[in-house]
Amino acid sequence: MTLPRILLISTGGTITMTPGAGSGIAPTLTGEDLLRAVPELAARAELDVVTYSTKPGASLTLSDLLAIAERIDGMDGAFAGAIVVQGTDTIEETAFVLDTVVATDRPVVVTGAMRGAGAPGADGPANLLAAATVAGSEAARGLGALVVLNDEVHAARHVQKAHTGAPSAFASPGFAPVGRVIEGALHLYARLPRLPAMARPDAVEEAPVALIALALGDDGRLFDALPGVGYRGAVIQAMGAGHLPAHCAERLQRLAQAMPVVLATRVASGPVFERTYGFTGSETDLIARGAIPGGYLPGPKACLLLRLLIAGGLRGEALRSAYVMRSRAALA
Ligand code: ASP
């Protein structure tokens, strides 16, 4: 039997972490080290390994993700798919960005681990094996980027880290996993249609987007500060279905005149509404004042999409409709 050939790009994260000289664990292992530690992988796939970095997930940048996307799209026809190994803190963002910009229809699987490489019950080896199963699977073609941990397969647009420590930390709040790995095989329960890939923009680091969540009683004064400190866009995580205190509404309107502003929600699941409430600071009021309705995307994904669109040169109505089209994809 010929094994699928898979490109594995290792960037770091807990799965690569071991105790170092100081206190606590830190990323030390390379992609090759990971492979050596899981001999069972040799029976699942033929892996070509690239150690892109040894960073914690929090230190990955959007430029890193675009460089990784370029490598994935550069795979020749011999490769069945790709695995990206990284810190779980930002897996949902990486998967979302790869889903948005990678053009190949071959599976792109993002994985990591919740427990360090040497910890009792380390979950990294099982996650790598499951990731290889999905990345090498014909059935996973055309599904875009997937997150595979704890033998669950999540769509990039739905997945979120929902617990800081549990091995079952990944969930698709408001949705469900699209599949599972059982007895070494992919069981696929749903196929979400993919959106067309967006061109990879240059200079993403020059399109910073602020992410601001509000709590009861906040007067929104940070909104006024954003243009002066160089932000080019903002995502506001409002309350409930997209609501702000009444006295924030004018501040949001001024901000929306200075830069694109996405109205997201601080609630873990469900979309921002667009036509239900009519009070000052409600979603209809804020949208009328210039906010872009945030759809189903949680704050961090909304931030990255807005950065990609701004860096891609989109402005005004074109930016608004591109954002709306990609944030409502959950309904497709
Ligand atoms: N807790 C994280 C992880 O599971 C640390 C990181 O994102 O690097 O990998």
Coordinates of C-alpha atoms in Angstrom, one line a residue, residues 19 79 96 104 179 300 331:
P19 CA 11.5 21.8 30.7
F79 CA 1.8 15.7 -1.8
F96 CA -8.9 30.6 9.8
T104 CA -5.1 24.1 -2.9
G179 CA -15.8 14.7 11.9
P300 CA -9.8 37.4 16.8
L331 CA -24.9 30.0 6.6

